[in-house]
Amino acid sequence: MTPSRGAPNVLVTGTPGTGKTTTCELICQATGLRHINIGDLVKEQELHSGWDEEFDCFVIDEDKVCDSLEATMAAGGNVVDYHGCDFFPERWFDLVIVLQTDNTVLWNRLEKRNYKMNKIQENVECEIMQMIVEEARESYQPGIVQVLPSNTVEDMESNVDRTVAWLAAWRAGQ
Ligand code: DAT
């Protein structure tokens, strides 16, 4: 189905540390699309039901997040950045990018962030089990899901270039 919005919406998902935020920033710089970091939005608008002591993060209120974003997403032109993807309406997205990182690389990135050991372990296990890839494949049409490596700066540049090219093709098809 061709979406009626004037610009597409892209979801960039993946385990924490795989490079979502950095990649989204570069995509938005290159394309003029709007970066929506769900973690920041949850904090700013208090779209949560409290703090999870064990995992050092807010317990996100998914319904509130979706309500808050509905009008923005209907307008199009957004790059959404979040480490989950099964609670967004499927109709929101034209492209879903899942970033993947090798375990040791990911472990080192999360250590540098000073994550607690249980949080590093949980995230690396999530990556090993390919949980976000599975979630994306269960939640969206296979044709719009792209699983891309994000180990090196070259990977990141290539992922940004691919997305810029995808956007140009989307616009040409309108
Ligand atoms: P996320 O938003 O998925 O949690 P991030 O963008 O904050 O990840 O990146 C975490 C750190 O890793 C940050 O210091 C940038 C670095 N990084 C991310 N992707 C990378 C890549 N493909 N190559 C090299 N460094 C990367």
mmCIF file of C-alpha atoms and ligand atoms in Angstrom:
data_model
loop_
_atom_site.group_PDB
_atom_site.id
_atom_site.type_symbol
_atom_site.label_atom_id
_atom_site.label_comp_id
_atom_site.label_asym_id
_atom_site.label_seq_id
_atom_site.Cartn_x
_atom_site.Cartn_y
_atom_site.Cartn_z
ATOM 1 C CA MET A 1 0.000 0.000 0.000
ATOM 2 C CA THR A 2 1.364 3.435 -0.867
ATOM 3 C CA PRO A 3 1.294 5.588 2.245
ATOM 4 C CA SER A 4 -0.537 8.880 1.937
ATOM 5 C CA ARG A 5 2.038 10.833 3.965
ATOM 6 C CA GLY A 6 4.345 13.184 2.109
ATOM 7 C CA ALA A 7 7.546 11.761 3.581
ATOM 8 C CA PRO A 8 8.352 8.268 4.841
ATOM 9 C CA ASN A 9 8.994 7.135 8.394
ATOM 10 C CA VAL A 10 12.014 4.992 9.193
ATOM 11 C CA LEU A 11 12.512 2.903 12.332
ATOM 12 C CA VAL A 12 16.085 2.194 13.438
ATOM 13 C CA THR A 13 16.091 -0.550 16.023
ATOM 14 C CA GLY A 14 18.561 -2.997 17.582
ATOM 15 C CA THR A 15 20.038 -3.926 20.949
ATOM 16 C CA PRO A 16 21.391 -0.990 23.016
ATOM 17 C CA GLY A 17 24.910 -0.142 21.855
ATOM 18 C CA THR A 18 24.481 -1.292 18.256
ATOM 19 C CA GLY A 19 24.684 2.301 17.018
ATOM 20 C CA LYS A 20 21.070 3.416 16.605
ATOM 21 C CA THR A 21 21.447 6.958 17.887
ATOM 22 C CA THR A 22 24.687 7.699 16.042
ATOM 23 C CA THR A 23 23.282 6.226 12.819
ATOM 24 C CA CYS A 24 19.983 8.124 13.168
ATOM 25 C CA GLU A 25 21.840 11.400 13.696
ATOM 26 C CA LEU A 26 23.852 10.830 10.517
ATOM 27 C CA ILE A 27 20.754 9.817 8.517
ATOM 28 C CA CYS A 28 18.951 12.952 9.685
ATOM 29 C CA GLN A 29 21.924 15.193 8.884
ATOM 30 C CA ALA A 30 22.060 13.708 5.388
ATOM 31 C CA THR A 31 18.329 13.735 4.642
ATOM 32 C CA GLY A 32 16.699 16.447 6.751
ATOM 33 C CA LEU A 33 14.384 13.886 8.361
ATOM 34 C CA ARG A 34 13.510 14.341 12.050
ATOM 35 C CA HIS A 35 15.244 12.180 14.666
ATOM 36 C CA ILE A 36 12.923 10.880 17.377
ATOM 37 C CA ASN A 37 14.837 9.227 20.191
ATOM 38 C CA ILE A 38 12.188 7.340 22.156
ATOM 39 C CA GLY A 39 14.347 7.153 25.303
ATOM 40 C CA ASP A 40 14.686 10.944 25.366
ATOM 41 C CA LEU A 41 10.987 11.439 24.615
ATOM 42 C CA VAL A 42 10.027 9.124 27.489
ATOM 43 C CA LYS A 43 12.164 11.165 29.889
ATOM 44 C CA GLU A 44 11.086 14.589 28.604
ATOM 45 C CA GLN A 45 7.366 13.837 28.562
ATOM 46 C CA GLU A 46 7.409 11.380 31.488
ATOM 47 C CA LEU A 47 5.880 8.615 29.363
ATOM 48 C CA HIS A 48 6.812 5.976 31.924
ATOM 49 C CA SER A 49 5.524 4.274 35.021
ATOM 50 C CA GLY A 50 8.641 4.625 37.172
ATOM 51 C CA TRP A 51 12.267 3.575 37.402
ATOM 52 C CA ASP A 52 13.498 -0.012 37.091
ATOM 53 C CA GLU A 53 16.201 -0.319 39.783
ATOM 54 C CA GLU A 54 17.477 -3.651 38.495
ATOM 55 C CA PHE A 55 18.146 -2.480 34.958
ATOM 56 C CA ASP A 56 18.666 1.244 35.594
ATOM 57 C CA CYS A 57 16.046 2.431 33.153
ATOM 58 C CA PHE A 58 12.535 3.862 33.006
ATOM 59 C CA VAL A 59 9.614 1.465 32.610
ATOM 60 C CA ILE A 60 8.216 2.800 29.361
ATOM 61 C CA ASP A 61 4.459 3.337 28.989
ATOM 62 C CA GLU A 62 4.016 2.104 25.427
ATOM 63 C CA ASP A 63 0.444 3.394 25.006
ATOM 64 C CA LYS A 64 1.447 6.881 26.089
ATOM 65 C CA VAL A 65 4.412 6.861 23.690
ATOM 66 C CA CYS A 66 2.188 5.855 20.765
ATOM 67 C CA ASP A 67 -0.460 8.456 21.645
ATOM 68 C CA SER A 68 2.180 11.151 21.954
ATOM 69 C CA LEU A 69 3.663 10.349 18.533
ATOM 70 C CA GLU A 70 0.540 9.653 16.479
ATOM 71 C CA ALA A 71 0.210 13.077 14.810
ATOM 72 C CA THR A 72 3.950 13.400 14.150
ATOM 73 C CA MET A 73 4.094 9.957 12.582
ATOM 74 C CA ALA A 74 0.992 10.593 10.478
ATOM 75 C CA ALA A 75 2.739 13.651 9.032
ATOM 76 C CA GLY A 76 5.801 11.526 8.084
ATOM 77 C CA GLY A 77 9.482 12.420 7.765
ATOM 78 C CA ASN A 78 10.653 10.791 11.006
ATOM 79 C CA VAL A 79 13.513 8.505 11.954
ATOM 80 C CA VAL A 80 12.539 6.694 15.155
ATOM 81 C CA ASP A 81 15.303 5.343 17.387
ATOM 82 C CA TYR A 82 14.419 2.617 19.900
ATOM 83 C CA HIS A 83 15.644 -0.776 21.110
ATOM 84 C CA GLY A 84 12.231 -2.376 20.667
ATOM 85 C CA CYS A 85 9.731 -2.369 17.851
ATOM 86 C CA ASP A 86 6.698 -4.545 18.583
ATOM 87 C CA PHE A 87 4.444 -1.942 20.172
ATOM 88 C CA PHE A 88 4.474 0.689 17.422
ATOM 89 C CA PRO A 89 1.603 0.557 14.915
ATOM 90 C CA GLU A 90 2.832 -1.342 11.863
ATOM 91 C CA ARG A 91 1.354 1.335 9.566
ATOM 92 C CA TRP A 92 3.784 3.953 10.881
ATOM 93 C CA PHE A 93 6.874 2.668 9.095
ATOM 94 C CA ASP A 94 8.025 2.418 5.493
ATOM 95 C CA LEU A 95 11.470 1.048 6.363
ATOM 96 C CA VAL A 96 12.675 -0.852 9.446
ATOM 97 C CA ILE A 97 16.446 -1.091 9.972
ATOM 98 C CA VAL A 98 17.764 -3.558 12.542
ATOM 99 C CA LEU A 99 21.405 -2.924 13.466
ATOM 100 C CA GLN A 100 23.553 -5.846 14.582
ATOM 101 C CA THR A 101 26.903 -5.892 16.353
ATOM 102 C CA ASP A 102 29.326 -8.722 17.147
ATOM 103 C CA ASN A 103 29.230 -9.777 20.806
ATOM 104 C CA THR A 104 32.690 -8.696 21.860
ATOM 105 C CA VAL A 105 32.383 -5.333 20.131
ATOM 106 C CA LEU A 106 28.995 -4.791 21.770
ATOM 107 C CA TRP A 107 30.310 -5.851 25.198
ATOM 108 C CA ASN A 108 33.123 -3.287 24.956
ATOM 109 C CA ARG A 109 30.750 -0.499 23.909
ATOM 110 C CA LEU A 110 28.403 -1.207 26.817
ATOM 111 C CA GLU A 111 31.322 -1.422 29.276
ATOM 112 C CA LYS A 112 32.458 2.019 28.102
ATOM 113 C CA ARG A 113 28.985 3.297 28.933
ATOM 114 C CA ASN A 114 29.497 2.069 32.509
ATOM 115 C CA TYR A 115 26.470 -0.194 32.339
ATOM 116 C CA LYS A 116 26.026 -2.558 35.298
ATOM 117 C CA MET A 117 27.253 -6.109 34.675
ATOM 118 C CA ASN A 118 23.712 -7.586 34.628
ATOM 119 C CA LYS A 119 22.660 -5.002 32.060
ATOM 120 C CA ILE A 120 25.670 -5.740 29.826
ATOM 121 C CA GLN A 121 24.979 -9.463 30.072
ATOM 122 C CA GLU A 122 21.281 -9.069 29.349
ATOM 123 C CA ASN A 123 21.925 -6.916 26.290
ATOM 124 C CA VAL A 124 24.672 -9.120 24.862
ATOM 125 C CA GLU A 125 22.449 -12.187 25.342
ATOM 126 C CA CYS A 126 19.617 -10.343 23.597
ATOM 127 C CA GLU A 127 21.975 -9.726 20.667
ATOM 128 C CA ILE A 128 23.197 -13.334 20.584
ATOM 129 C CA MET A 129 19.590 -14.598 20.529
ATOM 130 C CA GLN A 130 18.789 -12.087 17.757
ATOM 131 C CA MET A 131 15.750 -11.026 19.725
ATOM 132 C CA ILE A 132 15.250 -7.668 18.029
ATOM 133 C CA VAL A 133 15.635 -9.171 14.541
ATOM 134 C CA GLU A 134 12.945 -11.700 15.424
ATOM 135 C CA GLU A 135 10.725 -8.993 16.923
ATOM 136 C CA ALA A 136 11.075 -6.867 13.769
ATOM 137 C CA ARG A 137 10.307 -9.816 11.485
ATOM 138 C CA GLU A 138 7.223 -10.683 13.524
ATOM 139 C CA SER A 139 5.982 -7.082 13.614
ATOM 140 C CA TYR A 140 6.555 -5.822 10.032
ATOM 141 C CA GLN A 141 6.283 -7.036 6.439
ATOM 142 C CA PRO A 142 9.540 -8.833 5.525
ATOM 143 C CA GLY A 143 10.012 -6.576 2.496
ATOM 144 C CA ILE A 144 10.558 -3.474 4.628
ATOM 145 C CA VAL A 145 12.933 -5.012 7.212
ATOM 146 C CA GLN A 146 16.678 -4.596 6.586
ATOM 147 C CA VAL A 147 19.137 -6.254 8.968
ATOM 148 C CA LEU A 148 22.487 -4.441 8.768
ATOM 149 C CA PRO A 149 25.870 -4.969 10.476
ATOM 150 C CA SER A 150 27.112 -2.135 12.698
ATOM 151 C CA ASN A 151 30.590 -3.102 13.871
ATOM 152 C CA THR A 152 32.759 -0.463 12.271
ATOM 153 C CA VAL A 153 32.643 3.142 11.158
ATOM 154 C CA GLU A 154 32.627 1.847 7.557
ATOM 155 C CA ASP A 155 29.503 -0.210 8.353
ATOM 156 C CA MET A 156 27.850 2.885 9.736
ATOM 157 C CA GLU A 157 28.717 4.976 6.683
ATOM 158 C CA SER A 158 27.408 2.238 4.419
ATOM 159 C CA ASN A 159 24.165 1.994 6.438
ATOM 160 C CA VAL A 160 23.644 5.751 6.175
ATOM 161 C CA ASP A 161 24.399 5.713 2.428
ATOM 162 C CA ARG A 162 21.900 2.878 1.907
ATOM 163 C CA THR A 163 19.212 4.767 3.765
ATOM 164 C CA VAL A 164 19.871 7.970 1.815
ATOM 165 C CA ALA A 165 19.578 5.974 -1.429
ATOM 166 C CA TRP A 166 16.408 4.280 -0.174
ATOM 167 C CA LEU A 167 14.881 7.670 0.622
ATOM 168 C CA ALA A 168 15.753 9.029 -2.832
ATOM 169 C CA ALA A 169 14.076 5.988 -4.417
ATOM 170 C CA TRP A 170 11.013 6.447 -2.189
ATOM 171 C CA ARG A 171 10.735 10.092 -3.208
ATOM 172 C CA ALA A 172 11.229 9.255 -6.906
ATOM 173 C CA GLY A 173 8.380 6.733 -6.639
ATOM 174 C CA GLN A 174 5.898 9.289 -5.290
HETATM 175 P P1 DAT B 1 22.579 2.861 20.576
HETATM 176 O O1 DAT B 1 21.825 4.119 20.229
HETATM 177 O O2 DAT B 1 22.164 1.693 19.722
HETATM 178 O O3 DAT B 1 22.537 2.513 22.030
HETATM 179 P P2 DAT B 1 24.960 4.473 20.055
HETATM 180 O O4 DAT B 1 24.685 5.126 18.755
HETATM 181 O O5 DAT B 1 24.750 5.288 21.288
HETATM 182 O O6 DAT B 1 24.110 3.106 20.197
HETATM 183 O O7 DAT B 1 26.442 3.903 19.985
HETATM 184 C C1 DAT B 1 27.108 3.415 21.129
HETATM 185 C C2 DAT B 1 28.583 3.716 21.010
HETATM 186 O O8 DAT B 1 29.169 2.895 20.030
HETATM 187 C C3 DAT B 1 28.894 5.144 20.630
HETATM 188 O O9 DAT B 1 30.071 5.521 21.320
HETATM 189 C C4 DAT B 1 29.184 5.090 19.148
HETATM 190 C C5 DAT B 1 29.736 3.691 18.978
HETATM 191 N N1 DAT B 1 29.309 3.049 17.728
HETATM 192 C C6 DAT B 1 28.060 2.736 17.395
HETATM 193 N N2 DAT B 1 28.009 2.121 16.199
HETATM 194 C C7 DAT B 1 29.278 2.056 15.767
HETATM 195 C C8 DAT B 1 29.879 1.524 14.578
HETATM 196 N N3 DAT B 1 29.171 0.945 13.598
HETATM 197 N N4 DAT B 1 31.220 1.638 14.462
HETATM 198 C C9 DAT B 1 31.951 2.217 15.434
HETATM 199 N N5 DAT B 1 31.439 2.721 16.584
HETATM 200 C C10 DAT B 1 30.122 2.646 16.733
#
